[in-house]
Backbone as CSV, one residue per row, in Angstrom:
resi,resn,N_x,N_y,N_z,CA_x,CA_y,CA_z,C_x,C_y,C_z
1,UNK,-18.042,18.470,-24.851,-16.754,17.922,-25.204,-16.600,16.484,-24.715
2,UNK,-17.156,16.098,-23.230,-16.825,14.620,-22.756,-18.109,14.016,-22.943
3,UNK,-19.239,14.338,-23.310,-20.385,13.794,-24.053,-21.119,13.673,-22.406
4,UNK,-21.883,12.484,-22.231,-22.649,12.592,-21.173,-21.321,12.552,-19.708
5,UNK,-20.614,11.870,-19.841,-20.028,11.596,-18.368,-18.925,12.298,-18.663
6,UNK,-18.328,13.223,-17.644,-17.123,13.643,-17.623,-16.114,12.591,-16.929
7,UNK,-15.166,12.180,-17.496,-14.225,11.316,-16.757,-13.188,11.355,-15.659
8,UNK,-13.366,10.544,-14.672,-12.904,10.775,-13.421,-11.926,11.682,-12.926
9,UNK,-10.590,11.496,-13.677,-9.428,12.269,-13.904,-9.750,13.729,-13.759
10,UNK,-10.719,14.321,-14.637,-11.210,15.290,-15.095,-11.997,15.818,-13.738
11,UNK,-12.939,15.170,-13.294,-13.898,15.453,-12.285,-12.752,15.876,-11.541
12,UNK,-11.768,15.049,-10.949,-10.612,14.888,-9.656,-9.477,16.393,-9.669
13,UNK,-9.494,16.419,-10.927,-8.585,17.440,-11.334,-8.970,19.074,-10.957
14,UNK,-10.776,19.447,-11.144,-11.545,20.150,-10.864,-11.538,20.398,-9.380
15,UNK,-11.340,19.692,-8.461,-11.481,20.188,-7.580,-10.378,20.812,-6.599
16,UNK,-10.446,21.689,-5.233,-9.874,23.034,-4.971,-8.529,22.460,-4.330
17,UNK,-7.538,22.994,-4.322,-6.388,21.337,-4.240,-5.816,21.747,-2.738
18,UNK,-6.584,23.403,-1.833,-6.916,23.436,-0.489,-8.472,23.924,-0.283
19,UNK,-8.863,23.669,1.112,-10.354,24.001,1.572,-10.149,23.648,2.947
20,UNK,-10.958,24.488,4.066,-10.887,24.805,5.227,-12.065,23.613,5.396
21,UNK,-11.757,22.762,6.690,-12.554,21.468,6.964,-13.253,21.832,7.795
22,UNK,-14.193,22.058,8.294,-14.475,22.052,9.909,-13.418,22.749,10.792
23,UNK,-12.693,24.052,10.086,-12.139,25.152,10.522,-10.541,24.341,10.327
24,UNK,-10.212,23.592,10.143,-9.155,23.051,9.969,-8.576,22.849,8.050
25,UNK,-7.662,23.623,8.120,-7.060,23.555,6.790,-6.821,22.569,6.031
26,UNK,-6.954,21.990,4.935,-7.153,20.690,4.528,-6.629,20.662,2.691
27,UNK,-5.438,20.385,2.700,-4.589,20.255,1.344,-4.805,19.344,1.227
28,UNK,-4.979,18.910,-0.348,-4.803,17.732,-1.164,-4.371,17.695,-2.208
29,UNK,-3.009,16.452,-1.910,-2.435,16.061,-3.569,-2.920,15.373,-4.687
30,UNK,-2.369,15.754,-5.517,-2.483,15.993,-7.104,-1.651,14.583,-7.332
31,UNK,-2.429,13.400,-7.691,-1.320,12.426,-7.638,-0.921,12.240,-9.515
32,UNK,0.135,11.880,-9.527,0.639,11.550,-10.852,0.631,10.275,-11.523
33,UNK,-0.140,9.913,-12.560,-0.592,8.706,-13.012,-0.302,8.371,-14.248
34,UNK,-0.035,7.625,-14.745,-0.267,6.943,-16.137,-0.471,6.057,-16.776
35,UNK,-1.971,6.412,-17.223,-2.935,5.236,-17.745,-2.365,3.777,-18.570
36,UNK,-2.249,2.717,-18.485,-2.060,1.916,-18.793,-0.710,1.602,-18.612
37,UNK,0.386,2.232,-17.875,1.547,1.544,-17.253,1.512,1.932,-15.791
38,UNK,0.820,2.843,-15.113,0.557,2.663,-13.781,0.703,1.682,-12.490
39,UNK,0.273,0.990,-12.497,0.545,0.148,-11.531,1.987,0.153,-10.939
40,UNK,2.900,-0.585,-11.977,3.989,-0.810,-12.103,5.084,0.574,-11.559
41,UNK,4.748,1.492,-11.805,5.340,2.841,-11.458,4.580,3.652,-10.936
42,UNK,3.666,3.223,-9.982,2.878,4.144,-9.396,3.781,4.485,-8.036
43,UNK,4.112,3.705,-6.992,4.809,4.194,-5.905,6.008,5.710,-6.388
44,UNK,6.651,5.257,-7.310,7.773,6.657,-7.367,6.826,7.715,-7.985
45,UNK,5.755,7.337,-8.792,5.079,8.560,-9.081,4.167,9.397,-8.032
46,UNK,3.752,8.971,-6.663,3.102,8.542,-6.080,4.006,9.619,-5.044
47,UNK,5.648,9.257,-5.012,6.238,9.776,-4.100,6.359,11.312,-4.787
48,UNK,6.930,11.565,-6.072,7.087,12.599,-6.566,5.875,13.675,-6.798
49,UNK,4.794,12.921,-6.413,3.550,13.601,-5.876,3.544,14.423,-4.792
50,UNK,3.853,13.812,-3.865,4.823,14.395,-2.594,5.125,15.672,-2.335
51,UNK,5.999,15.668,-3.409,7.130,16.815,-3.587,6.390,18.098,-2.583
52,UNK,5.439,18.406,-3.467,4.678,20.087,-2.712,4.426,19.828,-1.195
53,UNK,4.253,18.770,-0.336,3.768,18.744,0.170,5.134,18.312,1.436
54,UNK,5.720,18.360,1.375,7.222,17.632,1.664,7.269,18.536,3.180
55,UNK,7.368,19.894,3.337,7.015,20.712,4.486,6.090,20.138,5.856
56,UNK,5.317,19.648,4.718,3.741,19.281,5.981,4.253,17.988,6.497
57,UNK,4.858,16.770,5.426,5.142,15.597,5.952,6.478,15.936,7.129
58,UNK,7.319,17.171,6.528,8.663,17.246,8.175,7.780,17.553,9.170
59,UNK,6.298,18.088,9.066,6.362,18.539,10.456,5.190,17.870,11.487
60,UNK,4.862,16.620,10.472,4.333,15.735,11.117,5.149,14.942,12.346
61,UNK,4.036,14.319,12.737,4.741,13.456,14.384,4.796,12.261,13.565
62,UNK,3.834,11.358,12.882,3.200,10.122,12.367,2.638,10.669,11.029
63,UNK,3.126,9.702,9.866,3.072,9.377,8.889,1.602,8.405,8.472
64,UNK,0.328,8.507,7.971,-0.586,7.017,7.770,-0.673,7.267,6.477
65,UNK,-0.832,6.243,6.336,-0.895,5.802,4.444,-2.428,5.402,5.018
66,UNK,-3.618,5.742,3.994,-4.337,4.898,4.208,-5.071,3.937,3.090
67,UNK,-3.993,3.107,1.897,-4.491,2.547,1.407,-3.086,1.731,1.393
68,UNK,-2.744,0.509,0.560,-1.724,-0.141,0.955,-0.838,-0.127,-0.477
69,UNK,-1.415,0.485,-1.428,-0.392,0.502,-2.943,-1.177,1.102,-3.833
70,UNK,-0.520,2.613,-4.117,0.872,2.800,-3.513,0.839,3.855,-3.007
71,UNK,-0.390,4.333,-2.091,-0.347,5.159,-0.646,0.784,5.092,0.447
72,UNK,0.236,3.367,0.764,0.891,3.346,2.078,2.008,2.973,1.584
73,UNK,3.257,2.523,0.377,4.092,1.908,0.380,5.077,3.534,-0.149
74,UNK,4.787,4.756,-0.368,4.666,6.093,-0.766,4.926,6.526,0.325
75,UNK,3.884,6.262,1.734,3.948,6.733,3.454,5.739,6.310,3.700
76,UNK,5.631,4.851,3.408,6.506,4.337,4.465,8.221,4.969,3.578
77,UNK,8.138,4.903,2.201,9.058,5.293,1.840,9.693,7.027,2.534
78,UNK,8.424,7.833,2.253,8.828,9.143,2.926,8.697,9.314,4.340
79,UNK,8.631,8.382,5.133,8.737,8.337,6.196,9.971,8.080,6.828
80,UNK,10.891,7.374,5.622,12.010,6.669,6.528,13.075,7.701,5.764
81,UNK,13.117,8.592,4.421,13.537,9.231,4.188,13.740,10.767,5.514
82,UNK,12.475,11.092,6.169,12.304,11.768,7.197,12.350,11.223,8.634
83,UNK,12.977,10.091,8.799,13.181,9.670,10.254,11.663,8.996,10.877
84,UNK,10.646,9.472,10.298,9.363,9.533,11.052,8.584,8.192,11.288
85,UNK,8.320,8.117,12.333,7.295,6.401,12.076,6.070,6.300,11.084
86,UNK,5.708,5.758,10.682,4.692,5.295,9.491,4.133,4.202,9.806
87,UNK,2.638,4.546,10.061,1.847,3.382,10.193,0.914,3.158,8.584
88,UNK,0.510,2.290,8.512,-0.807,2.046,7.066,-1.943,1.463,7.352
89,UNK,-3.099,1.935,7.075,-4.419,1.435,7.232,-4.976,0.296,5.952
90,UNK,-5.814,-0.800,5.803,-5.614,-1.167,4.657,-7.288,-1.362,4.659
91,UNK,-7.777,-1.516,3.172,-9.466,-1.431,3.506,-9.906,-2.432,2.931
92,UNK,-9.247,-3.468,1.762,-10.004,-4.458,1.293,-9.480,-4.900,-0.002
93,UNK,-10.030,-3.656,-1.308,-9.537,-3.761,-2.351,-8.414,-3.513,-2.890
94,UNK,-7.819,-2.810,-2.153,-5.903,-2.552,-2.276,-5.019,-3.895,-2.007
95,UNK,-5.671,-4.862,-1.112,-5.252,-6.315,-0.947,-5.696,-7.031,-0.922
96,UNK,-7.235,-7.089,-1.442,-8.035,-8.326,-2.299,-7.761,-7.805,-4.095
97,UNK,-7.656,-6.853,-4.108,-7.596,-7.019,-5.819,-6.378,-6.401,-6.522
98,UNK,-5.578,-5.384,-5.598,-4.569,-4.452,-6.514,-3.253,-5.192,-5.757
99,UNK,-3.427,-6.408,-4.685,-2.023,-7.048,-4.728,-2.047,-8.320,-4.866
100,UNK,-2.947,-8.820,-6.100,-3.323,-9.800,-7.219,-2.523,-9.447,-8.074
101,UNK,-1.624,-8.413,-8.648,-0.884,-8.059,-9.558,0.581,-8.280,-9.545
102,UNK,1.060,-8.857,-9.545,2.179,-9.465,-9.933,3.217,-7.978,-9.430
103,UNK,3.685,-6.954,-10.467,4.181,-5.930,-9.976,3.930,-5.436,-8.137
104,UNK,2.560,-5.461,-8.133,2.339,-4.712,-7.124,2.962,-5.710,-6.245
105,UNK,2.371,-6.552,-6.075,2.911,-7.747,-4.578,3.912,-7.822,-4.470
106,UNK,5.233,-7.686,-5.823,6.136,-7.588,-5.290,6.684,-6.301,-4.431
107,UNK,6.254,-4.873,-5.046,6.934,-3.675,-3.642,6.033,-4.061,-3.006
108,UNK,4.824,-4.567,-2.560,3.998,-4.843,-1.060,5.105,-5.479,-0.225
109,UNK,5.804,-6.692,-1.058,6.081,-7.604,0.347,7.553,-6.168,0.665
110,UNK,8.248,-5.959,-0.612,9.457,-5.647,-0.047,9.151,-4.261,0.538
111,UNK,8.083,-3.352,1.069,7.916,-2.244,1.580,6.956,-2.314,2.752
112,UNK,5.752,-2.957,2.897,5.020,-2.906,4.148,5.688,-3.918,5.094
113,UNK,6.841,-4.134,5.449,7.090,-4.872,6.013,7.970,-4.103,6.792
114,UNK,8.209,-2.766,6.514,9.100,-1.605,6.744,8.111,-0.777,7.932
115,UNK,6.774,-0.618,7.806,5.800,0.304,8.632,5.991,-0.398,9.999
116,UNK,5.600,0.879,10.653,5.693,0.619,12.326,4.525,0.385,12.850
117,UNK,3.681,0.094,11.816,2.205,-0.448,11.860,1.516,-0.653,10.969
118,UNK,0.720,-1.864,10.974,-0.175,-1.864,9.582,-1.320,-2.036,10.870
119,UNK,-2.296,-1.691,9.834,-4.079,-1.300,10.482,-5.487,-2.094,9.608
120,UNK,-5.705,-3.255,10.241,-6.858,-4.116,9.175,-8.021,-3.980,9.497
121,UNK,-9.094,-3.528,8.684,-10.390,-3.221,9.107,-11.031,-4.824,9.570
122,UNK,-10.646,-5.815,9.189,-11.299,-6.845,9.360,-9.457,-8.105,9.530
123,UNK,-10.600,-9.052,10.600,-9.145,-9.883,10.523,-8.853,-11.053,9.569
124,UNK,-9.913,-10.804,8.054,-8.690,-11.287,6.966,-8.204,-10.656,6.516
125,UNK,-8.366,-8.883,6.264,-7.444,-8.482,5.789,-6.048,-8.356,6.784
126,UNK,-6.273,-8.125,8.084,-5.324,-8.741,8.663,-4.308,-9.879,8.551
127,UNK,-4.992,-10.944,8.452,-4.306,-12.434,7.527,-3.250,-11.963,6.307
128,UNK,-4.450,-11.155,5.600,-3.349,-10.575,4.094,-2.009,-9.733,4.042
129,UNK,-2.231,-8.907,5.499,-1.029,-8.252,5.449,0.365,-9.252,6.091
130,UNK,-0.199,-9.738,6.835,0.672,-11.293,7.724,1.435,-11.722,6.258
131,UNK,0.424,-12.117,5.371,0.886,-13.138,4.064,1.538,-12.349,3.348
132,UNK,1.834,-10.643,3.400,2.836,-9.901,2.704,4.214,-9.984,3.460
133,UNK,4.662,-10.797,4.293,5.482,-10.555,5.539,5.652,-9.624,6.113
134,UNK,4.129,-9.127,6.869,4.332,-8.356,7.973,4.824,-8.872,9.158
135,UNK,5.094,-8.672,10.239,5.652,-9.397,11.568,3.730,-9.198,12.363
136,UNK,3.397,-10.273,12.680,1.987,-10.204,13.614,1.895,-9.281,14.408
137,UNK,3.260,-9.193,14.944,3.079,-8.151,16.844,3.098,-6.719,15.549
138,UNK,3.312,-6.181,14.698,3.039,-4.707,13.839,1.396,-4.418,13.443
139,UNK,0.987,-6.037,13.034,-0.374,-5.725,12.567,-1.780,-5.736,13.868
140,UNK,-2.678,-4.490,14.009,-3.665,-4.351,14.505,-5.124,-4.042,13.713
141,UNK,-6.142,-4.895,14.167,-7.278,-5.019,13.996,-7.856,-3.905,14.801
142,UNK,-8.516,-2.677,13.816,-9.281,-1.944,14.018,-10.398,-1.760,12.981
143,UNK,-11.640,-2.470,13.327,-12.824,-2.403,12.580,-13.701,-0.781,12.651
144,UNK,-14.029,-0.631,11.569,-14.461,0.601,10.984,-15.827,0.731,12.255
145,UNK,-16.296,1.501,12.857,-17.516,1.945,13.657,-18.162,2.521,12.753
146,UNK,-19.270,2.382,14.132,-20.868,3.006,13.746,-21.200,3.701,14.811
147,UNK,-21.384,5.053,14.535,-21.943,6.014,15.040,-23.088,5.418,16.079
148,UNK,-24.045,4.959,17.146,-25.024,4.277,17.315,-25.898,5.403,18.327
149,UNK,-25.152,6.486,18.504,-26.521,7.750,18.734,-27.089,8.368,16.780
150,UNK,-26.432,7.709,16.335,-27.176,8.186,15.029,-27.268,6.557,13.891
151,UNK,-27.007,5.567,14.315,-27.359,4.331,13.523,-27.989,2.913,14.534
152,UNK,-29.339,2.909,15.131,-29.389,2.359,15.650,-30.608,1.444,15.161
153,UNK,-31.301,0.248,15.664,-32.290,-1.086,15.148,-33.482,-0.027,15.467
154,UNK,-34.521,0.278,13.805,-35.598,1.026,13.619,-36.694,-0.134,14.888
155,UNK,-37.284,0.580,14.938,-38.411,0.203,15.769,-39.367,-0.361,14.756
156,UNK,-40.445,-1.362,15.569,-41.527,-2.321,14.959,-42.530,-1.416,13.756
157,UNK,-42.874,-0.273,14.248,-43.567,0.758,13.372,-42.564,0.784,12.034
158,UNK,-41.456,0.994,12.112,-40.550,1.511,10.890,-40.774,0.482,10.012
159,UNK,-40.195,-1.027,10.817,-40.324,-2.081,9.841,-41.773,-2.469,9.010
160,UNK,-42.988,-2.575,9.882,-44.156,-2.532,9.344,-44.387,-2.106,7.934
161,UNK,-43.697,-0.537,8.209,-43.877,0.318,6.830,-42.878,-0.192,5.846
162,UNK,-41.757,-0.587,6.070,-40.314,-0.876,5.143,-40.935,-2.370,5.004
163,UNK,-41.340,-3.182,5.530,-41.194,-4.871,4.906,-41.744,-5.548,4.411
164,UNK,-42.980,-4.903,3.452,-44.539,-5.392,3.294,-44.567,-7.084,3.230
165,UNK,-44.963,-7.253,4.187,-45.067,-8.355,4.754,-44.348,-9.144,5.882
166,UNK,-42.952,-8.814,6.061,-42.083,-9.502,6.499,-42.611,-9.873,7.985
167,UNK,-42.389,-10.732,8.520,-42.928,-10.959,10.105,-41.956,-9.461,10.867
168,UNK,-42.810,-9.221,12.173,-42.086,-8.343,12.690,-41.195,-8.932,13.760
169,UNK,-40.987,-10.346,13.232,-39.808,-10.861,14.268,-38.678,-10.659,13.452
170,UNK,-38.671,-10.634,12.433,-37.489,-11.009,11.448,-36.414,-10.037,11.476
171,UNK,-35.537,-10.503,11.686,-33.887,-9.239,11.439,-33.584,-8.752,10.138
172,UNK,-33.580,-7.755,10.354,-32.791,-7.232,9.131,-31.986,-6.063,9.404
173,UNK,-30.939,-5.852,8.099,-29.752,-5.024,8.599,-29.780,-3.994,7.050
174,UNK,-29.374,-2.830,7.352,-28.998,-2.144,5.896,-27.570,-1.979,6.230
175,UNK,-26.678,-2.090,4.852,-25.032,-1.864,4.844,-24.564,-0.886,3.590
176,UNK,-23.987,0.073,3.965,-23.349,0.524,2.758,-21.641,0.084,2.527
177,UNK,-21.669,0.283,1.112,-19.949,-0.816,1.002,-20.492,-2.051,0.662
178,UNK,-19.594,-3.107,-0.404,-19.276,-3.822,-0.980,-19.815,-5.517,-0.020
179,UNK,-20.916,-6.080,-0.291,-20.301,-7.269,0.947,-20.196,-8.549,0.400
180,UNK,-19.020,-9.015,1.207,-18.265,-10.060,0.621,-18.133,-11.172,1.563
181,UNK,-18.181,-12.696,1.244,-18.349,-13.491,2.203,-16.704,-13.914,2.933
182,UNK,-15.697,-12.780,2.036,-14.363,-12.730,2.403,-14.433,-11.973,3.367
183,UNK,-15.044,-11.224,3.425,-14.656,-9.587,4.820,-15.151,-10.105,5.987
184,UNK,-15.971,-11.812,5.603,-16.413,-12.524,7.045,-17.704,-11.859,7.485
């Protein structure tokens, strides 16, 4: 029926909407979308997504959004509807490319400016949330880790085999994720 690729929606839709994590119960919403006017009305759709889940958010302590539109601008709204503090994590492309949009930047500035924390993996995206009028003393720089009992510099043997040729003085690094001479 979807020929070679099944489409994302489809894939997303398929899967179990609870599953036990590492013995810990683990629900996930069903968000509500619509293709080609989205953006623009994604936060209220976003919130009305919510709805089922409205129980779990009263009986939270802390609220995190962890993307910045329209996750975290979704967090902070049902957060203040429930009294609760709301922090947002932000990762890159939610405010290098989805608050390039005219609609979006505008609820960015008039909603993350509301969280009792924003969270930047790197300190330009830090910069970016500043330039949505966040207040500085809200925004914290917390860069993503690395495991380093399980990601650490291969030894001279490894490289030998991996660099055909390369001197065995030479550095090298492997990265997974996007790299950009913006993320610094």
């Amino acid at each position: 029926m979807w020929g070679a690729e099944v489409p994302r929606p489809v894939q997303l839709h398929a899967l179990p909407p609870r599953e036990v994590i590492h013995g810990i119960e683990t629900s996930f919403m069903r968000q509500l979308y619509l293709p080609k006017i989205g953006v623009p009305i994604a936060v209220p759709l976003y919130l009305a997504s919510l709805a089922p889940h409205w129980r779990l958010l009263a009986d939270a302590d802390v609220i995190l959004g962890t993307w910045a539109y329209p996750d975290g601008c979704a967090a902070i709204a049902a957060a203040r509807m429930l009294g609760k503090p709301c922090a947002v994590k932000v990762h890159g492309s939610d405010l290098n490319v989805i608050a390039k949009r005219p609609s979006a930047r505008a609820v960015l500035r008039r909603v993350l400016p509301h969280a009792d924390a924003m969270i930047g993996v790197s300190s330009q995206l830090c910069d970016a949330i500043a330039e949505l009028g966040v207040a500085r003393e809200r925004i914290h720089l917390v860069a993503n880790g690395v495991d380093t009992s399980l990601f650490a510099p291969g030894d001279i043997a490894l490289r030998r085999g991996v660099s055909s040729g390369w001197p065995e003085t030479r550095r090298w690094c492997s990265s997974s994720g996007a790299s950009s001479h913006k993320k610094g």
